[in-house]
mmCIF file of C-alpha atoms in Angstrom:
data_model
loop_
_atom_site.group_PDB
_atom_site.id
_atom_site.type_symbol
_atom_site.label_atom_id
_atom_site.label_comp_id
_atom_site.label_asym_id
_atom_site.label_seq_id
_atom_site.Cartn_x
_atom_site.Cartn_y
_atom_site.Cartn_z
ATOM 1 C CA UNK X 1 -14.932 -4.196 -17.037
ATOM 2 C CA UNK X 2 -16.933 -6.557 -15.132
ATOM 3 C CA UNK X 3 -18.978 -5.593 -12.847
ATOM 4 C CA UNK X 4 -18.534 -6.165 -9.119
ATOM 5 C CA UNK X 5 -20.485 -5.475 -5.721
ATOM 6 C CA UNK X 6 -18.091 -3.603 -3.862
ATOM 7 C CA UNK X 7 -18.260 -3.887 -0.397
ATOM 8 C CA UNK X 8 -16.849 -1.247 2.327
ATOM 9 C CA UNK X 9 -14.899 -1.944 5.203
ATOM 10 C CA UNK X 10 -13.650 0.444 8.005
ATOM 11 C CA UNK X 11 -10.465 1.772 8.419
ATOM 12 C CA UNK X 12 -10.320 1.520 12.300
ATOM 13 C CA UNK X 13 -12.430 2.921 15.142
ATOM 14 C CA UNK X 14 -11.729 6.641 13.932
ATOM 15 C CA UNK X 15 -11.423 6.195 10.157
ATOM 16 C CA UNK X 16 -13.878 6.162 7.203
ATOM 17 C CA UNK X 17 -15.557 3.370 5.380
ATOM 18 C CA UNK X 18 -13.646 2.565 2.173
ATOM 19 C CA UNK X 19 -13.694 0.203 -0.605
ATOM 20 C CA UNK X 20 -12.975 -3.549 0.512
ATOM 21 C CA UNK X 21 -9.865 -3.204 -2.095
ATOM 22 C CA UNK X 22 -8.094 0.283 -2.370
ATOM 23 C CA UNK X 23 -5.577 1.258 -5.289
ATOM 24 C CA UNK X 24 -1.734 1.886 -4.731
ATOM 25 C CA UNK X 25 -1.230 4.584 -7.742
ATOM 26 C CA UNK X 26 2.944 4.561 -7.159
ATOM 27 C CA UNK X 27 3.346 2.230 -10.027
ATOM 28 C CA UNK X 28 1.842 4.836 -12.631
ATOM 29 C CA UNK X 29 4.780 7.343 -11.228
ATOM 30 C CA UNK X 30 8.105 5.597 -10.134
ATOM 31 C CA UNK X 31 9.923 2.859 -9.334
ATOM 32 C CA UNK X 32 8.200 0.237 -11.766
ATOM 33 C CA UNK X 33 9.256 1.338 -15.180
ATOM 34 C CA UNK X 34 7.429 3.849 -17.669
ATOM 35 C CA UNK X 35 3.640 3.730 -17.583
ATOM 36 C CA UNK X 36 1.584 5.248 -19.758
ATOM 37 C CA UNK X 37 -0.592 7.971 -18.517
ATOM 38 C CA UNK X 38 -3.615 7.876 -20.390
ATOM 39 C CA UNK X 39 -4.068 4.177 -19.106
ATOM 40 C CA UNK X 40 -2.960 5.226 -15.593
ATOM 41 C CA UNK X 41 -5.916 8.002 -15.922
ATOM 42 C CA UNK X 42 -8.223 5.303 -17.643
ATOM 43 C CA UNK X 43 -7.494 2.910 -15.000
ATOM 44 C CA UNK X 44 -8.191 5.353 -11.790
ATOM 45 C CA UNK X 45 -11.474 5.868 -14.067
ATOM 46 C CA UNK X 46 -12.207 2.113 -14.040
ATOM 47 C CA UNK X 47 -11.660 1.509 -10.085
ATOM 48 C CA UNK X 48 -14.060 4.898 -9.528
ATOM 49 C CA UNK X 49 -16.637 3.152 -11.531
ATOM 50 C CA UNK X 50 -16.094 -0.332 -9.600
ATOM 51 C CA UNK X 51 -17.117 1.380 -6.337
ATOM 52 C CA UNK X 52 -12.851 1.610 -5.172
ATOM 53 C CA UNK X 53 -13.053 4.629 -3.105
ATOM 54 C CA UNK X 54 -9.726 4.537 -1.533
ATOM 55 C CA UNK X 55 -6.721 5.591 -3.644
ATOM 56 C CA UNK X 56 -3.385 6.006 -2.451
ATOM 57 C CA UNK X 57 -0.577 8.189 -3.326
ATOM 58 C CA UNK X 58 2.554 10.048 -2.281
ATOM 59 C CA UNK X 59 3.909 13.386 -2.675
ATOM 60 C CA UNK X 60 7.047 11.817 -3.559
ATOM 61 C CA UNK X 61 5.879 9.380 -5.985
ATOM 62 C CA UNK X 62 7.444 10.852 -9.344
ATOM 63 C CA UNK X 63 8.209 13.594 -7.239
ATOM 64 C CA UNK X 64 4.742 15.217 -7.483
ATOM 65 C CA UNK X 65 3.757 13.620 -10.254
ATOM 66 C CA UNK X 66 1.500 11.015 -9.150
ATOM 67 C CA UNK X 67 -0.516 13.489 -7.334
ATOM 68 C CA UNK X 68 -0.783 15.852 -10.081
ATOM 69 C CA UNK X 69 -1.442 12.437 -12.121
ATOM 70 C CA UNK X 70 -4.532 11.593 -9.624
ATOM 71 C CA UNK X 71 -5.989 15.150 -9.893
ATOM 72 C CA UNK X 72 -6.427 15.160 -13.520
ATOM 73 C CA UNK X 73 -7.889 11.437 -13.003
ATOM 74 C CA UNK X 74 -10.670 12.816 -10.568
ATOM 75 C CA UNK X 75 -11.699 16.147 -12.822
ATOM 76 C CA UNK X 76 -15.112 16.102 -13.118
ATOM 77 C CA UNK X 77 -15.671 13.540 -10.391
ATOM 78 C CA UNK X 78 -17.086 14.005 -6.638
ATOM 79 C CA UNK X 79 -14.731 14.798 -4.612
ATOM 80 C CA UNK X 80 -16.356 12.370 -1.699
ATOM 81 C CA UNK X 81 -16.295 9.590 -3.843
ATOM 82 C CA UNK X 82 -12.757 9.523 -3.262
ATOM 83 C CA UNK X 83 -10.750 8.721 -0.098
ATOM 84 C CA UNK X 84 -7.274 10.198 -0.842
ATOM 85 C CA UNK X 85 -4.405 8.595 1.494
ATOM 86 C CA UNK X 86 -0.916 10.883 0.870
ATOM 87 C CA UNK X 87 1.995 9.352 2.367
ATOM 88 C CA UNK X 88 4.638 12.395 2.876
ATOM 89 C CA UNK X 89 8.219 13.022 4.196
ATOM 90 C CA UNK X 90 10.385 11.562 1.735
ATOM 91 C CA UNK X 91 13.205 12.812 0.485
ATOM 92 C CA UNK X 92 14.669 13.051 -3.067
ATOM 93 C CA UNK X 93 16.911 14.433 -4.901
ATOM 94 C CA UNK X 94 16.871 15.515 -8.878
ATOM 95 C CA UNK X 95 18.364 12.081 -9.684
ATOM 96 C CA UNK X 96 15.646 10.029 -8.175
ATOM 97 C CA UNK X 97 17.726 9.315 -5.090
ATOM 98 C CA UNK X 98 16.635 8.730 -1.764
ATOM 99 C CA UNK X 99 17.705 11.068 1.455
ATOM 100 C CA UNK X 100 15.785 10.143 3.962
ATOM 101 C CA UNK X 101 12.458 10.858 5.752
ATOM 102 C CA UNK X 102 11.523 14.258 7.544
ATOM 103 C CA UNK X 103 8.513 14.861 9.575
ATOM 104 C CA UNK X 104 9.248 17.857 11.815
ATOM 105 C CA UNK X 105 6.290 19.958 12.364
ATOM 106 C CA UNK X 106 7.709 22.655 10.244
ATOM 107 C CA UNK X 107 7.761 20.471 7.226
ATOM 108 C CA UNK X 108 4.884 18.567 7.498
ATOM 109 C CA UNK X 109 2.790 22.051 7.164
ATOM 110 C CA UNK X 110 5.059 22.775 3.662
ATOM 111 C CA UNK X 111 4.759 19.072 2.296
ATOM 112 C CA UNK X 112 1.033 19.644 3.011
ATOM 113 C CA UNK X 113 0.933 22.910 1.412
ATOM 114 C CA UNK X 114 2.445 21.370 -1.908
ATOM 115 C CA UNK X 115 0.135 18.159 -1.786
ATOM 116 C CA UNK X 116 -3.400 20.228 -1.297
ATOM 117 C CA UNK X 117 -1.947 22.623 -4.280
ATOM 118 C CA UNK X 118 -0.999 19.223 -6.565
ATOM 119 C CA UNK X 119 -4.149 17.573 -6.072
ATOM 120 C CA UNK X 120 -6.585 20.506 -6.435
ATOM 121 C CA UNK X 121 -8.280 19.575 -3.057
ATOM 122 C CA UNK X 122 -8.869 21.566 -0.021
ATOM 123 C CA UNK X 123 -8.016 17.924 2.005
ATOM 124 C CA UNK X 124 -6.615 15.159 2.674
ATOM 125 C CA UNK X 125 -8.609 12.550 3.909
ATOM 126 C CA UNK X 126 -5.761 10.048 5.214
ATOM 127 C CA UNK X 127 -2.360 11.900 5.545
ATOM 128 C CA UNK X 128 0.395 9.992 7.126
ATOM 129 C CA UNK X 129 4.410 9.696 6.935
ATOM 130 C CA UNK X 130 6.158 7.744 4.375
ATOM 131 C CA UNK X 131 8.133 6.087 7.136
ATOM 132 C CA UNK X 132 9.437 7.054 10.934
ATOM 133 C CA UNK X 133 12.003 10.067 11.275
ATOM 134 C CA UNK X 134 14.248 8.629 14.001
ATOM 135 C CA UNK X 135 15.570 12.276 14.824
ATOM 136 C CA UNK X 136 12.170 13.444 15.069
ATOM 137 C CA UNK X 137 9.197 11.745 18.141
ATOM 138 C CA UNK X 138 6.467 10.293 16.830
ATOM 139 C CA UNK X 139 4.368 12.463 19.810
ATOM 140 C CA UNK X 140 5.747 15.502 18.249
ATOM 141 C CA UNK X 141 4.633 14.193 14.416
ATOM 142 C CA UNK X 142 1.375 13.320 15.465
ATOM 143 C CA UNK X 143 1.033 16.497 17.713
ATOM 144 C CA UNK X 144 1.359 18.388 14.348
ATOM 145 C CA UNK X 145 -0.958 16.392 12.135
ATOM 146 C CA UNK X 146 -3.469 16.713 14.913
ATOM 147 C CA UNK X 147 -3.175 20.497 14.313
ATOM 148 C CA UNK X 148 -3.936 20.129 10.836
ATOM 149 C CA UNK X 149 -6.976 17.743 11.480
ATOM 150 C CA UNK X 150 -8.173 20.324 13.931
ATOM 151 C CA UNK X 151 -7.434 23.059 11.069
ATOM 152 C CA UNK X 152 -9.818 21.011 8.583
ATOM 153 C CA UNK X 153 -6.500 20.571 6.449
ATOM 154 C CA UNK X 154 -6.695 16.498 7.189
ATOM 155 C CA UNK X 155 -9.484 14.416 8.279
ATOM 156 C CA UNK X 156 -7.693 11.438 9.368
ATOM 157 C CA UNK X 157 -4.156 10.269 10.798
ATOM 158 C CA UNK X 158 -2.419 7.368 9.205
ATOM 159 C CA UNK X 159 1.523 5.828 9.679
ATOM 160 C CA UNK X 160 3.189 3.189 7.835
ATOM 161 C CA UNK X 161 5.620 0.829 8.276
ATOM 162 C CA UNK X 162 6.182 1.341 11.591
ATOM 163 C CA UNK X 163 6.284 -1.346 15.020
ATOM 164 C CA UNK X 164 3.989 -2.292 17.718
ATOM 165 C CA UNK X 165 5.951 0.171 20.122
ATOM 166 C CA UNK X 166 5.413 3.540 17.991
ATOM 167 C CA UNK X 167 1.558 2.764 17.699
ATOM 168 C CA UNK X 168 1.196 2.741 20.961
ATOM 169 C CA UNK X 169 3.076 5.931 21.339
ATOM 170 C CA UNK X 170 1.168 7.956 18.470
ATOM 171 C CA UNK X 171 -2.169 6.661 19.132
ATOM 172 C CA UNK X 172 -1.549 7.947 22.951
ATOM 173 C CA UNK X 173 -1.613 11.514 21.121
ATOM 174 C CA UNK X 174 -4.456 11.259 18.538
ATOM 175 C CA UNK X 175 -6.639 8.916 17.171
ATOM 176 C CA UNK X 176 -4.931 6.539 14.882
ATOM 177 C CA UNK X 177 -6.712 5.788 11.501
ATOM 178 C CA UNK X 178 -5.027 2.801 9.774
ATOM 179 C CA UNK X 179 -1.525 1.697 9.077
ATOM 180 C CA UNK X 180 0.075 1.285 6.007
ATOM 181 C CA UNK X 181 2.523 -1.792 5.882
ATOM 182 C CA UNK X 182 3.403 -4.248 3.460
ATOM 183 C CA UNK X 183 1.214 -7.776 4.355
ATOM 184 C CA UNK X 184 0.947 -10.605 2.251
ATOM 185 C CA UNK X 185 0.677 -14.263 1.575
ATOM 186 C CA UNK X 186 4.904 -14.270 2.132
ATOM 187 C CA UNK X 187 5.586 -11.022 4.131
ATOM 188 C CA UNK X 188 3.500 -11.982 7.310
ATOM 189 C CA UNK X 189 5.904 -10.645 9.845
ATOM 190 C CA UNK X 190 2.903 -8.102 10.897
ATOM 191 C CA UNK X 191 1.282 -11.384 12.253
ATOM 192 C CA UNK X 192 3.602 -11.664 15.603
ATOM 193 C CA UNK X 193 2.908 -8.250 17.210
ATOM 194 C CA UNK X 194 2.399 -5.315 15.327
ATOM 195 C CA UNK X 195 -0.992 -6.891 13.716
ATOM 196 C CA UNK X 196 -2.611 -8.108 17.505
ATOM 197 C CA UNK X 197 -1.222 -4.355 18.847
ATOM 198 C CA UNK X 198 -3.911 -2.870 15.949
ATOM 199 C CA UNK X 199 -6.615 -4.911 16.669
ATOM 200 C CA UNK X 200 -6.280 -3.814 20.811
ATOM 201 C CA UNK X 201 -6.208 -0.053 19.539
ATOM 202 C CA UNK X 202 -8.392 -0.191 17.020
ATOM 203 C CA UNK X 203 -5.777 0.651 14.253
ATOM 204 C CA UNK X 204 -7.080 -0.703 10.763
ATOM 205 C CA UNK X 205 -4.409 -2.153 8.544
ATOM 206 C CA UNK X 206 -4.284 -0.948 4.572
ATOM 207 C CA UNK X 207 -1.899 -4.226 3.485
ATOM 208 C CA UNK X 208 0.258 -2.760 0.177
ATOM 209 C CA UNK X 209 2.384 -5.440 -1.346
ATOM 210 C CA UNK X 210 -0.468 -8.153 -1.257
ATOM 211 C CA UNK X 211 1.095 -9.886 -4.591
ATOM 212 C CA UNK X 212 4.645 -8.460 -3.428
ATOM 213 C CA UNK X 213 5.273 -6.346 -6.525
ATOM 214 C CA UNK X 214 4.096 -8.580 -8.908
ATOM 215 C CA UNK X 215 5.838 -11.847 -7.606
ATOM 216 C CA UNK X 216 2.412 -13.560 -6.582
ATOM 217 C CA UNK X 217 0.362 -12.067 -9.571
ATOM 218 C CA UNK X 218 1.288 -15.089 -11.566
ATOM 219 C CA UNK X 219 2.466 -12.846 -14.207
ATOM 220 C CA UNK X 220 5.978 -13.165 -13.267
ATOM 221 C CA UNK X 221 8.673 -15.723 -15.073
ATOM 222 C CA UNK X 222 12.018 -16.666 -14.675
ATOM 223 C CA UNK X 223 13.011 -14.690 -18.081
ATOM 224 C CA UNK X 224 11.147 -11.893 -17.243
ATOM 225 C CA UNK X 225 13.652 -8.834 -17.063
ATOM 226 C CA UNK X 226 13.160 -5.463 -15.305
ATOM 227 C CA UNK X 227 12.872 -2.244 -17.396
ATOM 228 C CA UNK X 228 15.413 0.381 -16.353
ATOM 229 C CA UNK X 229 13.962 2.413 -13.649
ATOM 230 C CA UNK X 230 12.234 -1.012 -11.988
ATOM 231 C CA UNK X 231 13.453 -1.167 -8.287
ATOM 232 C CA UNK X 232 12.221 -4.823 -8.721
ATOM 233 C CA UNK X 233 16.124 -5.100 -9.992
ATOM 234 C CA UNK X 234 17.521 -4.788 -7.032
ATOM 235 C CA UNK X 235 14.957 -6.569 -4.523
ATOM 236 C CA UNK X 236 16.442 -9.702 -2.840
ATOM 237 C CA UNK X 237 13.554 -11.538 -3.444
ATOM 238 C CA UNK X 238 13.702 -11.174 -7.547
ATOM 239 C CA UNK X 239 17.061 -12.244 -7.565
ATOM 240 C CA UNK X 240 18.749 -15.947 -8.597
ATOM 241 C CA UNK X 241 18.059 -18.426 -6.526
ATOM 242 C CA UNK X 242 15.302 -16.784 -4.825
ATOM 243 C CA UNK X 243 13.618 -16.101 -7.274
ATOM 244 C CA UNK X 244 13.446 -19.598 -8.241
ATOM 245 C CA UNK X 245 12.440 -20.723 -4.790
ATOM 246 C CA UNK X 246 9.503 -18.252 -4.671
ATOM 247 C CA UNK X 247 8.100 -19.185 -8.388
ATOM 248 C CA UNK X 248 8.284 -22.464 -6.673
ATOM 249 C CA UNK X 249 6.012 -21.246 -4.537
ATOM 250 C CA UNK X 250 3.831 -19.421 -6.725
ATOM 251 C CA UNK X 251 3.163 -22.550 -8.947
ATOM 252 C CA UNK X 252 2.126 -24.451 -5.665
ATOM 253 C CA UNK X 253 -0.539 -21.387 -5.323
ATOM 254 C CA UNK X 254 -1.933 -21.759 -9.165
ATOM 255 C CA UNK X 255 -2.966 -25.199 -8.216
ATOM 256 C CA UNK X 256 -4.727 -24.075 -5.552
ATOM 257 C CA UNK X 257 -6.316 -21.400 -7.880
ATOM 258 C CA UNK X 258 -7.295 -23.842 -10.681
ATOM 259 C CA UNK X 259 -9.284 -25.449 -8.675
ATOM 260 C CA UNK X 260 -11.456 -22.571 -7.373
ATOM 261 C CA UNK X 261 -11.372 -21.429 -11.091
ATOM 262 C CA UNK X 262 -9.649 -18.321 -9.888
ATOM 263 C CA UNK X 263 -6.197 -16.924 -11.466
ATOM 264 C CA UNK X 264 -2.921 -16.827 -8.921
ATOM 265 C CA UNK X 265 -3.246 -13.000 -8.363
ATOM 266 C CA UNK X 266 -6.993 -13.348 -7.077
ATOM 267 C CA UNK X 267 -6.220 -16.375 -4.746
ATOM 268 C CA UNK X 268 -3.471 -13.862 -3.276
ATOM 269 C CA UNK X 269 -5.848 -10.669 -3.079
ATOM 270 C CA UNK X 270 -8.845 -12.994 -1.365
ATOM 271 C CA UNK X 271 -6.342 -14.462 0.950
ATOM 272 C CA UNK X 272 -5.593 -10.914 2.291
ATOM 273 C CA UNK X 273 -9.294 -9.656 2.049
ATOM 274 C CA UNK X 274 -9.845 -13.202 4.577
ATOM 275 C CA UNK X 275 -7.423 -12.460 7.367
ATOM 276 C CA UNK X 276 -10.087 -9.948 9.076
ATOM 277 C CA UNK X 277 -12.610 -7.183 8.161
ATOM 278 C CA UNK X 278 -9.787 -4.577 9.238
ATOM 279 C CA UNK X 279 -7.983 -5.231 6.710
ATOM 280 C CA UNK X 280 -8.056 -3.448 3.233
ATOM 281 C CA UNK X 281 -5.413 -4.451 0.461
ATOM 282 C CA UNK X 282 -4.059 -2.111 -2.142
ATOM 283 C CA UNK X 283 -3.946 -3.831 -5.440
ATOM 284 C CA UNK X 284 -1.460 -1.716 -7.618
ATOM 285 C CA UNK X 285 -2.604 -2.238 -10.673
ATOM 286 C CA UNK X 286 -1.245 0.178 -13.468
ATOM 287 C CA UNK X 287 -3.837 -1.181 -16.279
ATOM 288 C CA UNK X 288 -7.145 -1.849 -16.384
ATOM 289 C CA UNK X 289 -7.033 -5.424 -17.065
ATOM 290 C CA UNK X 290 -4.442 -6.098 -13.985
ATOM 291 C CA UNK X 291 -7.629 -4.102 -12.512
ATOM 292 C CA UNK X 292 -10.522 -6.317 -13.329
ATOM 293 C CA UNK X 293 -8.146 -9.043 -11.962
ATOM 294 C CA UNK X 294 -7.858 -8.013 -8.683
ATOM 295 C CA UNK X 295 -11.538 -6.985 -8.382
ATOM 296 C CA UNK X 296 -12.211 -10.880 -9.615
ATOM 297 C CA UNK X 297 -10.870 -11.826 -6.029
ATOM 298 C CA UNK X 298 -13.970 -9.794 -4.152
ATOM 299 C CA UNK X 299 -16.712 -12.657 -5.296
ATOM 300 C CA UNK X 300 -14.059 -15.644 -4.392
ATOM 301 C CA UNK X 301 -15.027 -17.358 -1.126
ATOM 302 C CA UNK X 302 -12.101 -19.330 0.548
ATOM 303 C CA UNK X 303 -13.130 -21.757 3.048
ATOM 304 C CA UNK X 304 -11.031 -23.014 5.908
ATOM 305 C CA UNK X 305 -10.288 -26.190 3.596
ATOM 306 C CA UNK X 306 -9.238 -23.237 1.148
ATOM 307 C CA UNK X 307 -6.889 -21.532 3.431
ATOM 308 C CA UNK X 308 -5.534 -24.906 5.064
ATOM 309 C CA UNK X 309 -4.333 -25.624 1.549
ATOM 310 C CA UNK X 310 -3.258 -21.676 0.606
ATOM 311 C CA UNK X 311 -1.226 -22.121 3.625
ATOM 312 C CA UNK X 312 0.201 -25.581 2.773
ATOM 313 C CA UNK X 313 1.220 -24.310 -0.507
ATOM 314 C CA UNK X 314 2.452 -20.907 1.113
ATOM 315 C CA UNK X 315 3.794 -21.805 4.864
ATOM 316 C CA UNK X 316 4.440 -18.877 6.236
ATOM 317 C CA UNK X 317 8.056 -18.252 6.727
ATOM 318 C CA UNK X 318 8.930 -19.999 3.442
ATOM 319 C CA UNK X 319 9.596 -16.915 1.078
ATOM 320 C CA UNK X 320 13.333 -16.433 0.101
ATOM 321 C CA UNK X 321 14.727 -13.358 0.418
ATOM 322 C CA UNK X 322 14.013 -10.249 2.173
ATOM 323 C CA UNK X 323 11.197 -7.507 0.958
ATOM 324 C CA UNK X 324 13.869 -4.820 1.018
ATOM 325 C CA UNK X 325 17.693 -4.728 0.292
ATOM 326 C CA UNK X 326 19.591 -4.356 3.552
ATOM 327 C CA UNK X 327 19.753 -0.414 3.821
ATOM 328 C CA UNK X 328 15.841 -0.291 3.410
ATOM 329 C CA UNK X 329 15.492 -2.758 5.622
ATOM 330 C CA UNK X 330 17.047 -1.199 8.478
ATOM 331 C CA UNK X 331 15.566 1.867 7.714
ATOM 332 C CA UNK X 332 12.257 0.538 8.887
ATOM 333 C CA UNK X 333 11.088 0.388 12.401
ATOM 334 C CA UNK X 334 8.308 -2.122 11.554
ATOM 335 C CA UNK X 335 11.391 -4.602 11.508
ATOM 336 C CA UNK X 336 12.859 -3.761 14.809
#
């Protein structure tokens, strides 16, 4: 793999230093296709070795798997080399469904339980919910992860996908670390309120999605089909016509690429890394080449000539389709 200076960048006034890039691990589990596990393993290996200290995962990922998945990955490793973020309150069922999100305080202290057992850790360094219970306050969620920071359980607080109003609210009860929410070349919604409201409290953003699930890697083709299992399927912006429009857009970015003698994917990852110091992508690579991609970004310098033309090619605004289908989408306060 080549090697790469890996530079560390906080996550918010409260959090810890991490890895300038961080590594979304739901791929190897769910909702992409099969992967194989000895590369997923292998791969976790590869970004430990390039200096990526934070890795992300859910308890619902595979349902459990992915955890178990990243605690045979760090055997035999230091435990503080890793940052582990755990997203929690998701609910499944036995035929991969979806039911919803619960973060009552009652439940958060048994998906813990589970998650601490999985990973063969006595913490979590970043534990946040998957998404925002609406029959549950936020106050009341926080209020019980504080308890578990205070119990040594968690060191740090996270949320995802939520809006500018619930920060406010859950950073009024405990120090927020970071938020998890999808930012990207074409999914800059953040940019309007919720980003500037993070910045004022001192919120750090991890941006998943930065090549929105493979559309920006360059990888992606009009033939390309979806394996079974590959919620790609059924995202608005892989389908038909959109999906035309937004290759459309992705050639326009190769160009751009090309000429800094950097591949679509890292163009995409640098663009993200640019937007501000409190910002840390996930990259979800599942192999190690996809990998050593993404780290390729981390020496790429974009200059305001750069991102004049990145956002010529890319206006923002211009991406067809939504990120979600329509029940997802409404799901999510971050869209409110």
């Amino acid at each position: 793999m080549t090697t790469n200076t890996m530079t560390t960048r906080p996550l918010g006034t409260s959090g810890p230093r991490v890895s300038a890039l961080g590594l979304g691990l739901m791929g190897m589990s769910d909702l992409y296709g099969p992967a194989d596990e000895a590369e997923s393993i292998a791969t976790i290996h590869a970004a430990l070795d390039a200096g990526v200290t934070l890795l992300d995962t859910g308890d619902f990922y595979g349902m459990g798997h992915n955890e178990l998945l990243l605690r045979d990955a760090l055997k035999g490793r230091a435990r503080e080399n890793a940052v582990i973020s755990v997203k929690f309150g998701a609910l499944r069922d036995a035929a991969g469904g979806w039911n919803g999100v619960d973060t009552r305080p009652i439940a958060i202290k048994n998906f813990l339980a589970y998650t601490l057992k999985r990973l063969g850790t006595d913490h979590v360094d970043i534990y946040r919910p998957a998404r925002l219970d609406p029959n549950v306050p936020i106050e009341e969620t926080v209020g019980a992860l504080a308890d578990l920071v205070k119990a040594g359980y968690v060191r740090h607080i996270g949320l995802s996908e939520v809006g500018a109003s619930t920060l406010r609210r859950a950073a009024a009860v405990h120090p927020i670390a970071d938020l998890q929410i999808e930012y990207s070349l074409i999914s800059r919604g953040i940019e309007r309120d919720i980003l500037p409201t993070a910045r004022e409290l001192g919120i750090g953003i991890t941006a998943y999605g930065v090549l929105s699930r493979g559309l920006l890697s360059g990888h992606w083709s009009r033939e390309r089909a979806t394996a079974p299992g590959d919620f790609r399927g059924h995202l608005p912006r892989f389908a038909g016509d959109n999906l035309d429009r937004n290759l459309a857009l992705v050639d326009a970015l190769r160009e751009v690429g090309q000429d800094k003698g950097a591949s679509v994917a890292q163009i995409a990852v640098a663009w993200a890394l640019a937007q501000g110091d409190d910002i840390v992508p996930l990259v979800g690579a599942r192999t190690r080449a996809r990998l050593e991609e993404s780290l390729g970004a981390l020496p790429v310098v974009l200059t305001e000539t750069d991102l004049a033309r990145i956002s010529s090619a890319v206006p923002a605004g211009s991406v067809s389709g939504d990120r979600y289908d329509p029940h997802s989408m409404s799901a999510l306060d971050s869209e409110r």
